[in-house]
Short mmCIF file of C-alpha atoms in Angstrom, two decimals:
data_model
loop_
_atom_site.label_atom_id
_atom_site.label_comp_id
_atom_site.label_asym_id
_atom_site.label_seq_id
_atom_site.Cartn_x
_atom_site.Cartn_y
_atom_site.Cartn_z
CA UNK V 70 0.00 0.00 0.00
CA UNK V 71 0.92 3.79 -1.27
CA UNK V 72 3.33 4.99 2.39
CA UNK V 73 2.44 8.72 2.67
CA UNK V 74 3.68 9.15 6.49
CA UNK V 75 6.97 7.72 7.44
CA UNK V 76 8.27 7.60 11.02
CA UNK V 77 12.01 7.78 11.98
CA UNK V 78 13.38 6.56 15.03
CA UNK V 79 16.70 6.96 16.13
CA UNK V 80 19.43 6.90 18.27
CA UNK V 81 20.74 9.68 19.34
CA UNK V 82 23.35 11.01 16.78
CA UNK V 83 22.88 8.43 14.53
CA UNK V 84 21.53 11.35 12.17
CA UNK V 85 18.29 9.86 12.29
CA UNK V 86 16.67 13.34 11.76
CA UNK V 87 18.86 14.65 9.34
CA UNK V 88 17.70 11.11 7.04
CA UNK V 89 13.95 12.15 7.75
CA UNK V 90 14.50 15.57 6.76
CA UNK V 91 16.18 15.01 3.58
CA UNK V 92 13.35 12.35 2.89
CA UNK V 93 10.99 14.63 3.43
CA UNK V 94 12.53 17.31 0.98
CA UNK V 95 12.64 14.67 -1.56
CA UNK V 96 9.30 13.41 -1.53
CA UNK V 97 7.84 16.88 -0.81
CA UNK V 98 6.64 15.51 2.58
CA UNK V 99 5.75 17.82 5.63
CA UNK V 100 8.79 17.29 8.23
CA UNK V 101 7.47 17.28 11.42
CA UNK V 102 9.96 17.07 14.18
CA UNK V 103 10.70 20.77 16.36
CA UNK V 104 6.36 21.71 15.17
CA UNK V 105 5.64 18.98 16.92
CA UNK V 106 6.78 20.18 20.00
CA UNK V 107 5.46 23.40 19.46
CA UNK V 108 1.77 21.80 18.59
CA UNK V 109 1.85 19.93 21.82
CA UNK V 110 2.87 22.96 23.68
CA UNK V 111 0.23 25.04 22.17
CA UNK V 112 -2.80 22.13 22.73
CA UNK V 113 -1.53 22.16 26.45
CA UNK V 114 -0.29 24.89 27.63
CA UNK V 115 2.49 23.53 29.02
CA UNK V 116 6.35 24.73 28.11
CA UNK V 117 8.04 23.47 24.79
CA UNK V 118 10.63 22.56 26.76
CA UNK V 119 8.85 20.53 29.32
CA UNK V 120 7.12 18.74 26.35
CA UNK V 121 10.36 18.21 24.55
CA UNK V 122 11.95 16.16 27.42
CA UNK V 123 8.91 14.45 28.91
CA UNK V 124 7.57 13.38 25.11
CA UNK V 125 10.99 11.97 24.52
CA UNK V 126 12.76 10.80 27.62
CA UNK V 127 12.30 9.27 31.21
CA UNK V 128 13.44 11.83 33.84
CA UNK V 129 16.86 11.16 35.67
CA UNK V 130 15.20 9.41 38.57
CA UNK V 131 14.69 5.91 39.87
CA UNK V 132 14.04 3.90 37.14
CA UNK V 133 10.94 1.59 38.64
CA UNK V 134 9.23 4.46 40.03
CA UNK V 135 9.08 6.36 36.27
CA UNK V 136 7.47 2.84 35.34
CA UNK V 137 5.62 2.78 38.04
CA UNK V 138 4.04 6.39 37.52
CA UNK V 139 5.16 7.31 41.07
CA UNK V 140 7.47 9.93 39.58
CA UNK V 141 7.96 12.27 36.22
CA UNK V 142 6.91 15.91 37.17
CA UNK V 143 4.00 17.17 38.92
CA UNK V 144 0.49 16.30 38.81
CA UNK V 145 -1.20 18.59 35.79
CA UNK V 146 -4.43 17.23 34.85
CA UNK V 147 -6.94 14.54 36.79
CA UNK V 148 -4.40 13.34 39.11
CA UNK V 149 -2.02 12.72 35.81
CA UNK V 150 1.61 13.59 35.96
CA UNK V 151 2.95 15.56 33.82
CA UNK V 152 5.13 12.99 31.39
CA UNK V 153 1.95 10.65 30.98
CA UNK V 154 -0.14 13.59 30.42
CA UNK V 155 2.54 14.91 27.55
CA UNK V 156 2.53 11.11 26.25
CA UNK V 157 -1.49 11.34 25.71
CA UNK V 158 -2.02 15.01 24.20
CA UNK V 159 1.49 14.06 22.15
CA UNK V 160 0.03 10.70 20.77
CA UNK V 161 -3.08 12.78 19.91
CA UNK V 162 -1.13 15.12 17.70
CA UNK V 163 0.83 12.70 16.05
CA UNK V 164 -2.54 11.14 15.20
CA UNK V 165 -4.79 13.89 13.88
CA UNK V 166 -1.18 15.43 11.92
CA UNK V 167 -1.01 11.61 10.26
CA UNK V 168 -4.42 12.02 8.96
CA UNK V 169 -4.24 15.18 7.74
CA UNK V 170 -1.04 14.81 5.04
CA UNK V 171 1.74 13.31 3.82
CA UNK V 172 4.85 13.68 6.51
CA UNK V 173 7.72 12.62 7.85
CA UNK V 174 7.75 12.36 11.96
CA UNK V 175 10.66 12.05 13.81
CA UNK V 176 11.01 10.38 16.86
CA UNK V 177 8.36 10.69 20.06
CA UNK V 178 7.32 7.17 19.72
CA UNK V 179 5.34 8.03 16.30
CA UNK V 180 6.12 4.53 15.20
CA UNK V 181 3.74 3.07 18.20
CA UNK V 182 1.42 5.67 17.89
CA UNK V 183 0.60 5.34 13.93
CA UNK V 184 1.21 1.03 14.35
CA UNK V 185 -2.42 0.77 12.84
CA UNK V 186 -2.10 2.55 9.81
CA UNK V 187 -1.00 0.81 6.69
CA UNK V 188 -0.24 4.41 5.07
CA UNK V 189 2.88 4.21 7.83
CA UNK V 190 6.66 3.25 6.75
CA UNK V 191 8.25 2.58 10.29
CA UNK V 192 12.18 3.38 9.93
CA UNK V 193 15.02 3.22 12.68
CA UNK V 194 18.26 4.86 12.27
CA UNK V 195 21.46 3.53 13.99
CA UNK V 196 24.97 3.40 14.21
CA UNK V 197 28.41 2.30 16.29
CA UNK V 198 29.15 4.19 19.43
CA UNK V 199 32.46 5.56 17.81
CA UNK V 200 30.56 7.04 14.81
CA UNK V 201 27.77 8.78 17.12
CA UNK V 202 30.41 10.15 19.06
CA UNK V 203 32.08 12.06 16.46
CA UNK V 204 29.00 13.02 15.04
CA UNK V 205 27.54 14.68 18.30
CA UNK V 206 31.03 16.31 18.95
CA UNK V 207 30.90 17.70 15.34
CA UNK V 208 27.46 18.87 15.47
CA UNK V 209 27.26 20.02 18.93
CA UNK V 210 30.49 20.72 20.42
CA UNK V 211 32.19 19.21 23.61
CA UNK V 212 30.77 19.89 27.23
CA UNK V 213 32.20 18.80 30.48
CA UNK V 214 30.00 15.13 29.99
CA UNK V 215 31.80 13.01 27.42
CA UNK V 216 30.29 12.19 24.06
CA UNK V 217 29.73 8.87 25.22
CA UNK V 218 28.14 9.44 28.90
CA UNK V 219 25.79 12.10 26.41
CA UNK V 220 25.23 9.32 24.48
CA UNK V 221 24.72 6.70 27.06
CA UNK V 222 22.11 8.69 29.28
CA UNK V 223 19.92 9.25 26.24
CA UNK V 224 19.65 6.15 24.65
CA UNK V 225 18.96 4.80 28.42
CA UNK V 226 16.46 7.21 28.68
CA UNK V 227 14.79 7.00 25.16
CA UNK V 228 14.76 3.00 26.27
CA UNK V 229 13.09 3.60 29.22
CA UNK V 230 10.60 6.18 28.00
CA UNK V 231 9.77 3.36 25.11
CA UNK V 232 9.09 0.89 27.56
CA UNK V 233 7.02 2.79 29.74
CA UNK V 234 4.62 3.97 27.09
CA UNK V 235 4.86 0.77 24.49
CA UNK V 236 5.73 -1.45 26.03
CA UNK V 237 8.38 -2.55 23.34
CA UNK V 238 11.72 -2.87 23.35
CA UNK V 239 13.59 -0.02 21.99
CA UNK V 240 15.35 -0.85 18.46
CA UNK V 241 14.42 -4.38 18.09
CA UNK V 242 13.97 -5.22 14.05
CA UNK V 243 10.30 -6.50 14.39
CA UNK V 244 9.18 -2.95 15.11
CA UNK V 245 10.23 -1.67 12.25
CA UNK V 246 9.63 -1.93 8.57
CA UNK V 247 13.01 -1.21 8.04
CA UNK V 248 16.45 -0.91 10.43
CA UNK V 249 19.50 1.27 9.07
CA UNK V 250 22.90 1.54 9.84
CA UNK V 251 23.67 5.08 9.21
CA UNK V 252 27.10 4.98 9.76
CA UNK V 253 27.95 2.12 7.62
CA UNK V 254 25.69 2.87 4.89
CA UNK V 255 26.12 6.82 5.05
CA UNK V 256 23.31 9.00 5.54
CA UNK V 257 22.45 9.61 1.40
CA UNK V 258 22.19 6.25 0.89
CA UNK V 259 19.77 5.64 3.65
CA UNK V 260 17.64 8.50 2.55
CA UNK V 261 17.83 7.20 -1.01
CA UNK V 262 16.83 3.70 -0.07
CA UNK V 263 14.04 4.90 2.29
CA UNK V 264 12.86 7.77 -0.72
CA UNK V 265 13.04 5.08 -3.31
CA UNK V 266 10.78 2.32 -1.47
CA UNK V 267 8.37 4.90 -1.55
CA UNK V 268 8.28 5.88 -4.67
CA UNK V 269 8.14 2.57 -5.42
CA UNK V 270 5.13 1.44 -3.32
CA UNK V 271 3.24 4.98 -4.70
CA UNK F 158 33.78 -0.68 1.26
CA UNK F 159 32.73 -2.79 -1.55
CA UNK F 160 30.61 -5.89 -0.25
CA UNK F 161 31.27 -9.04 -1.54
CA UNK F 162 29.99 -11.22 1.52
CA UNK F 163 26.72 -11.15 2.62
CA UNK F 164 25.09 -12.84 5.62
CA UNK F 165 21.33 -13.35 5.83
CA UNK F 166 19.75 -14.09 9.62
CA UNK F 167 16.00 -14.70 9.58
CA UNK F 168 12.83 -15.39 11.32
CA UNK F 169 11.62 -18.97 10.03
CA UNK F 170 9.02 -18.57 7.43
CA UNK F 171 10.23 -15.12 6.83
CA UNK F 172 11.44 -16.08 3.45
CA UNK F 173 15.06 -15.13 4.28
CA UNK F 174 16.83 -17.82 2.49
CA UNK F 175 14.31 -17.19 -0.79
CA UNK F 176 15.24 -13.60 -0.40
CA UNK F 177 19.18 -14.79 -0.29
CA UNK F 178 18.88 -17.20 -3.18
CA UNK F 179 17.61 -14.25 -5.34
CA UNK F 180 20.40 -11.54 -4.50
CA UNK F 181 23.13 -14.34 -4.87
CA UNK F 182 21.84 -14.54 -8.66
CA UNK F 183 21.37 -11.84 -9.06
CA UNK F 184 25.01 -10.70 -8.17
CA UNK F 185 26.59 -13.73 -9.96
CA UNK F 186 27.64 -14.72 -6.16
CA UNK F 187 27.67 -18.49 -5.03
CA UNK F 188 25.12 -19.11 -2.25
CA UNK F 189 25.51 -21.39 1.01
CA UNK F 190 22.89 -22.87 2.81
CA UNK F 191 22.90 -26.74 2.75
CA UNK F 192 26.70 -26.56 1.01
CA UNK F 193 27.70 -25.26 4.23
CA UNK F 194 25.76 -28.07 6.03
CA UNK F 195 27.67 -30.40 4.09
CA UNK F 196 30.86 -28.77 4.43
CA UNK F 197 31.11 -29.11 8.17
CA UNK F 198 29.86 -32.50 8.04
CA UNK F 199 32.73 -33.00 5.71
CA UNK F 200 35.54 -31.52 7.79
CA UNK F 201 34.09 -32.72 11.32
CA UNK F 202 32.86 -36.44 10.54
CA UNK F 203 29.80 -35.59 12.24
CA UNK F 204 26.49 -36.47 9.95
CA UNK F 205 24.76 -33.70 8.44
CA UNK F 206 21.45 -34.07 10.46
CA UNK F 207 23.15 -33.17 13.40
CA UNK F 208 25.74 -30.13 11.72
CA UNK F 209 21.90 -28.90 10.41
CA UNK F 210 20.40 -28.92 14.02
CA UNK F 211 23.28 -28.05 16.19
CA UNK F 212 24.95 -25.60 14.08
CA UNK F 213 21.56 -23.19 14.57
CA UNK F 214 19.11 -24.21 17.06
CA UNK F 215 19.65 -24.72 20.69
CA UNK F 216 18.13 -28.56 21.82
CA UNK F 217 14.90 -28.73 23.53
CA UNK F 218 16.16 -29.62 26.86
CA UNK F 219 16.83 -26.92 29.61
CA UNK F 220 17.33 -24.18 28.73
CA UNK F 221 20.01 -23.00 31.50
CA UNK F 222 21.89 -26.21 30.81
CA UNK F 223 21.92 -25.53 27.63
CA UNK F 224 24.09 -21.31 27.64
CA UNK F 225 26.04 -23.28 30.59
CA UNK F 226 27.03 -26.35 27.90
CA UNK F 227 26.02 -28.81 30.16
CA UNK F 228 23.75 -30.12 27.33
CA UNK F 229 24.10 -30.99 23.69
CA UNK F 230 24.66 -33.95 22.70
CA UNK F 231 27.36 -36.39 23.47
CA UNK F 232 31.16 -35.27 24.13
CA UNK F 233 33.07 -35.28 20.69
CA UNK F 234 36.32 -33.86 21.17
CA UNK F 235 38.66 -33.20 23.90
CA UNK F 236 35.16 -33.01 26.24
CA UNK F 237 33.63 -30.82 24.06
CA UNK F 238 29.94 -31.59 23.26
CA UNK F 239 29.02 -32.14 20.25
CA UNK F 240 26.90 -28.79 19.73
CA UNK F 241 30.23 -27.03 20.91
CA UNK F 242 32.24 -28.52 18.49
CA UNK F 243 30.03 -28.05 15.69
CA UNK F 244 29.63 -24.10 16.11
CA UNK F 245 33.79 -24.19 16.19
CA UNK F 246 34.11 -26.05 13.26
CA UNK F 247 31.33 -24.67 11.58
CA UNK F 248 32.87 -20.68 12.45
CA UNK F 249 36.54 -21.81 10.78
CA UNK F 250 34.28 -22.90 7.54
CA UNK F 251 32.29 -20.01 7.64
CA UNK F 252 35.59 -17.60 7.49
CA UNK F 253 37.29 -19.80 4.65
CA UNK F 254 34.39 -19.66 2.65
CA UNK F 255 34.18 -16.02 2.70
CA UNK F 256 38.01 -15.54 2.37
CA UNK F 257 37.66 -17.43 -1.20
CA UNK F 258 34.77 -16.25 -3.39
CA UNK F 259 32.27 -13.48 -3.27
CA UNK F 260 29.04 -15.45 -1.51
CA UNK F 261 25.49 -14.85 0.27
CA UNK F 262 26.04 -16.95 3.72
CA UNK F 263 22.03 -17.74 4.79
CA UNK F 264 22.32 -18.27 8.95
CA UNK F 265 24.08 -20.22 10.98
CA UNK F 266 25.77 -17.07 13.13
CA UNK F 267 27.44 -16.14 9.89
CA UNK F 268 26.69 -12.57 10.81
CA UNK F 269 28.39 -12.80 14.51
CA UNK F 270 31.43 -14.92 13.11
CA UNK F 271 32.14 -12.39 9.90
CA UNK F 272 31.59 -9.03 12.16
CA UNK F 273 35.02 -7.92 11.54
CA UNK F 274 35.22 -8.21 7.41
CA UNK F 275 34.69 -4.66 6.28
CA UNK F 276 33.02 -6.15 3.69
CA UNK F 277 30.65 -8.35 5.11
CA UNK F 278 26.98 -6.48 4.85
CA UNK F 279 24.77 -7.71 7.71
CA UNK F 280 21.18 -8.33 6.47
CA UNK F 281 18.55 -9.44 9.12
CA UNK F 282 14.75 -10.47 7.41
CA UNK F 283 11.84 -10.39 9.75
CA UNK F 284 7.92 -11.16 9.21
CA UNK F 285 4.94 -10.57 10.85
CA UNK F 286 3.85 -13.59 12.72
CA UNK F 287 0.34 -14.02 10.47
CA UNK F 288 2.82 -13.38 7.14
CA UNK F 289 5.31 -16.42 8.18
CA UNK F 290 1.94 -18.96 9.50
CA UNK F 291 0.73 -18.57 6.42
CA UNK F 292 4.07 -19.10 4.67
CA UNK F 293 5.07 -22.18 6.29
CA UNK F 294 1.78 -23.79 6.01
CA UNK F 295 2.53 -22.96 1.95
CA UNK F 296 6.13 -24.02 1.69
CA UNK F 297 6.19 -27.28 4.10
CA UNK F 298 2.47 -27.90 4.71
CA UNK F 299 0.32 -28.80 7.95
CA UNK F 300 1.73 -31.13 10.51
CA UNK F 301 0.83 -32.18 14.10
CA UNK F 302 2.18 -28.81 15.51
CA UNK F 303 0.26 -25.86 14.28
CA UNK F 304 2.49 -23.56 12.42
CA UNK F 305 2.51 -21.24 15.41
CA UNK F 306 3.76 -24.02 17.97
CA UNK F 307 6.20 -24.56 14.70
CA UNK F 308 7.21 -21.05 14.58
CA UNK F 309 7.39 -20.40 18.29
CA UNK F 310 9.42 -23.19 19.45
CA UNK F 311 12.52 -22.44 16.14
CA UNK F 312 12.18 -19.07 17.47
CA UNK F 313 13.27 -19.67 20.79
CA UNK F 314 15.35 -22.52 19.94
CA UNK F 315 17.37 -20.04 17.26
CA UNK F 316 17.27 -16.69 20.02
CA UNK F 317 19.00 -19.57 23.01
CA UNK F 318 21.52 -20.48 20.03
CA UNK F 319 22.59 -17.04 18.89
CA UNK F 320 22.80 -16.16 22.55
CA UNK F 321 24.89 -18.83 23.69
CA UNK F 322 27.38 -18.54 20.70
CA UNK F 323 27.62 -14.81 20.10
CA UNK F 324 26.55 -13.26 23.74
CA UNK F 325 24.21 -11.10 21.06
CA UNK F 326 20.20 -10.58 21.39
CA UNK F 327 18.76 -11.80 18.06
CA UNK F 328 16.75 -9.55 16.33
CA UNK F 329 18.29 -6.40 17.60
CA UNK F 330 18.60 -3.93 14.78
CA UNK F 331 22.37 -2.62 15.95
CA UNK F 332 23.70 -6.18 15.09
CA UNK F 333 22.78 -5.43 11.33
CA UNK F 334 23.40 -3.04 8.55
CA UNK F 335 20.26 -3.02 7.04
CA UNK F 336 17.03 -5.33 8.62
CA UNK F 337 13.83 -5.95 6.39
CA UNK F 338 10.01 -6.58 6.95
CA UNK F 339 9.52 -9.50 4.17
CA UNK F 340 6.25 -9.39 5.04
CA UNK F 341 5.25 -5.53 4.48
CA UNK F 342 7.44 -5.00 1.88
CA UNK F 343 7.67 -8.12 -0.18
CA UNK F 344 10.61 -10.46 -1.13
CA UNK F 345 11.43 -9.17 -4.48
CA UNK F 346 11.96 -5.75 -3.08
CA UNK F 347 14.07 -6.55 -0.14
CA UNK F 348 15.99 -8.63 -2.72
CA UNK F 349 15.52 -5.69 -5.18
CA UNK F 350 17.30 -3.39 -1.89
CA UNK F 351 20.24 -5.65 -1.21
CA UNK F 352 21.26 -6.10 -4.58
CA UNK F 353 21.16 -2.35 -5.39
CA UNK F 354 23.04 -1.54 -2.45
CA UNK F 355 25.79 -4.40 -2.95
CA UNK F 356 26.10 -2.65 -6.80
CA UNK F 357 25.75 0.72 -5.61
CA UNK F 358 29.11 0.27 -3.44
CA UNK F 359 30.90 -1.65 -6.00
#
C-alpha cells in the first residue's frame, strides 16, 4: 500500500533526523519534528521545553518508580503527571497530523502511535558508538560530559521512555519496517533507499 | 567498502533464504545454505542431520543447561559436546568460505562470526507472525504442531543459540546493517534493496 507518512526513530546522533528531513525534501513531505513540540505545547499549555523532554525521555530518577508512575513531574491534569499527560495530548497530535497529510515524523514514539495505519513506513536509524560520538562532537560541540556518557544517558532514557509507554523494546527489528545503519551505509544512501521504497510502493 | 559477503539471519518462514537465493543470482555470487551443512559434516565427521540442528538451534532440553554447555549432545572432542564442536568447526568454515569467493552466507551465526570483514553487509529479514503462518503452512504444509507451535518453538530454539554462541540478542537492529520486513514490503523488493546496495558500493 501507497506509504504517505513515514516515522524515523533513532538513536541519538545516529543522524536519524537529518535522514527524515532530507526524505521529506525529496518526496515533498511535511517534516514534522521541532512543530511537533510546538503543537503539543500550544494544545496544552504547558512549556516546549517541558514537552520536549517528557515526550521523549524518562526523567533522571529511579528507574521503577518512572514505570511505576510514582514519579515524572508534577500532577497537571486529573491526578495525571505531567510525562503521561505529555505522552497522551502528544500521541493525539501525532494522530490527527497523520491524517491530515503526507509527513515525515521524527522520533516521540510516532512509530507506536501510527502502528495501525498501513499508510505508515516505520524506519530506525542507527549506528556504532564511535561514529555517534564524532557526530555529536561535530554537530554540537564538547561539554564537560563526554560524548559517550551524552550518548549513554539518552539512549537509556529514550529505552526507558519506550518501555514505559509501548511497552516494546527499543530498536528491536520487528518494530520496524526497516532498520539502518547510518554509519555504515552513510546517511544519502539511507535516505535514497528509504525515498526510493516509496516511490516505489506509490 | 565494496561488499562481496553477505550474511542473511531470519525469522523462520520469513522467506530469508528465498530472499538470499535471489540476490546471490542476481550478483553472480555463489550461495551457502545446505553446502555449508555439508561442508562441516565433511571436515568434522559428524552427519549432516546433526551439523543442520546443532549448528543453529539450541536442543529442547533446559534451557540454562543448555548457555552453561552442560547439554548438547554427546562429548566429541577433547570433552567438548558435540553442539560445541560443531559451532567451532562450523565458524573456521564459515571464514574460509568467505576468504575465497564473493558469496550470500544464509544463517548459521554467519553474521556474529564475519563481524570484523569490512566487507561483510549484515542483512537481518523479519515477518509478521500471520505473514510467516501462512508461509510455512505454503512451503512445508500442515503437521501435528500448528504452524505457530512450529514457529514459536525455532524461534526460541534459534534466540538460546545465537545467545549462547555470540553473547548477542537476536533480532536487535544494531547487530545489522540493514534489517527488512519480508512481510510488508515483499521479497522481491528486499531482494531488489540488497542487490542495489551491494552494486551501488561496488
Amino acid at each position: 500500500m501507497k506509504k504517505r507518512i513515514i516515522t524515523i526513530s533513532r538513536e541519538f546522533g545516529s543522524g536519524g533526523r537529518t535522514i527524515g528531513k532530507m526524505v521529506a525534501q525529496r518526496l515533498g513531505f511535511r517534516f514534522f519534528d521541532r512543530d511537533l513540540v510546538k503543537e503539543v505545547a500550544s494544545q496544552t499549555g504547558i512549556s516546549e521545553e517541558l514537552v520536549e523532554k517528557e515526550g521523549q525521555y524518562a526523567g533522571n530518577k529511579n528507574w521503577l518508580s518512572y514505570l511505576l508512575s510514582f514519579s515524572g513531574g508534577p500532577k497537571v491534569r486529573n491526578g495525571m503527571r505531567v510525562n503521561d499527560f505529555v505522552w497522551v495530548m502528544q500521541s493525539k497530535v501525532i494522530q490527527d497530523l497523520a491524517a491530515q497529510e503526507a509527513c515525515v515524523i521524527v522520533g516521540r514514539g510516532s512509530d507506536f502511535v501510527l502502528r495501525d495505519r498501513k499508510d505508515c513506513l516505520r524506519i530506525f536509524i542507527h549506528a556504532s558508538q564511535e561514529f555517534r560520538e564524532d557526530r555529536v562532537v561535530q554537530l554540537y560541540g564538547e561539554r564537560e560530559a563526554s560524548a559517550e556518557d551524552r550518548i549513554l544517558d539518552k539512549d537509556r532514557r529514550r529505552k526507558l521512555f519506550y518501555k514505559k509507554y509501548t511497552g516494546w523494546d527499543w530498536g528491536m527489528a520487528k518494530n520496524y519496517h526497516m532498520t539502518l545503519d547510518s554509519g555504515e551505509l552513510g546517511l544519502e544512501t539511507c535516505a535514497d533507499i528509504i525515498t526510493g521504497l516509496v516511490k516505489q510502493e506509490a
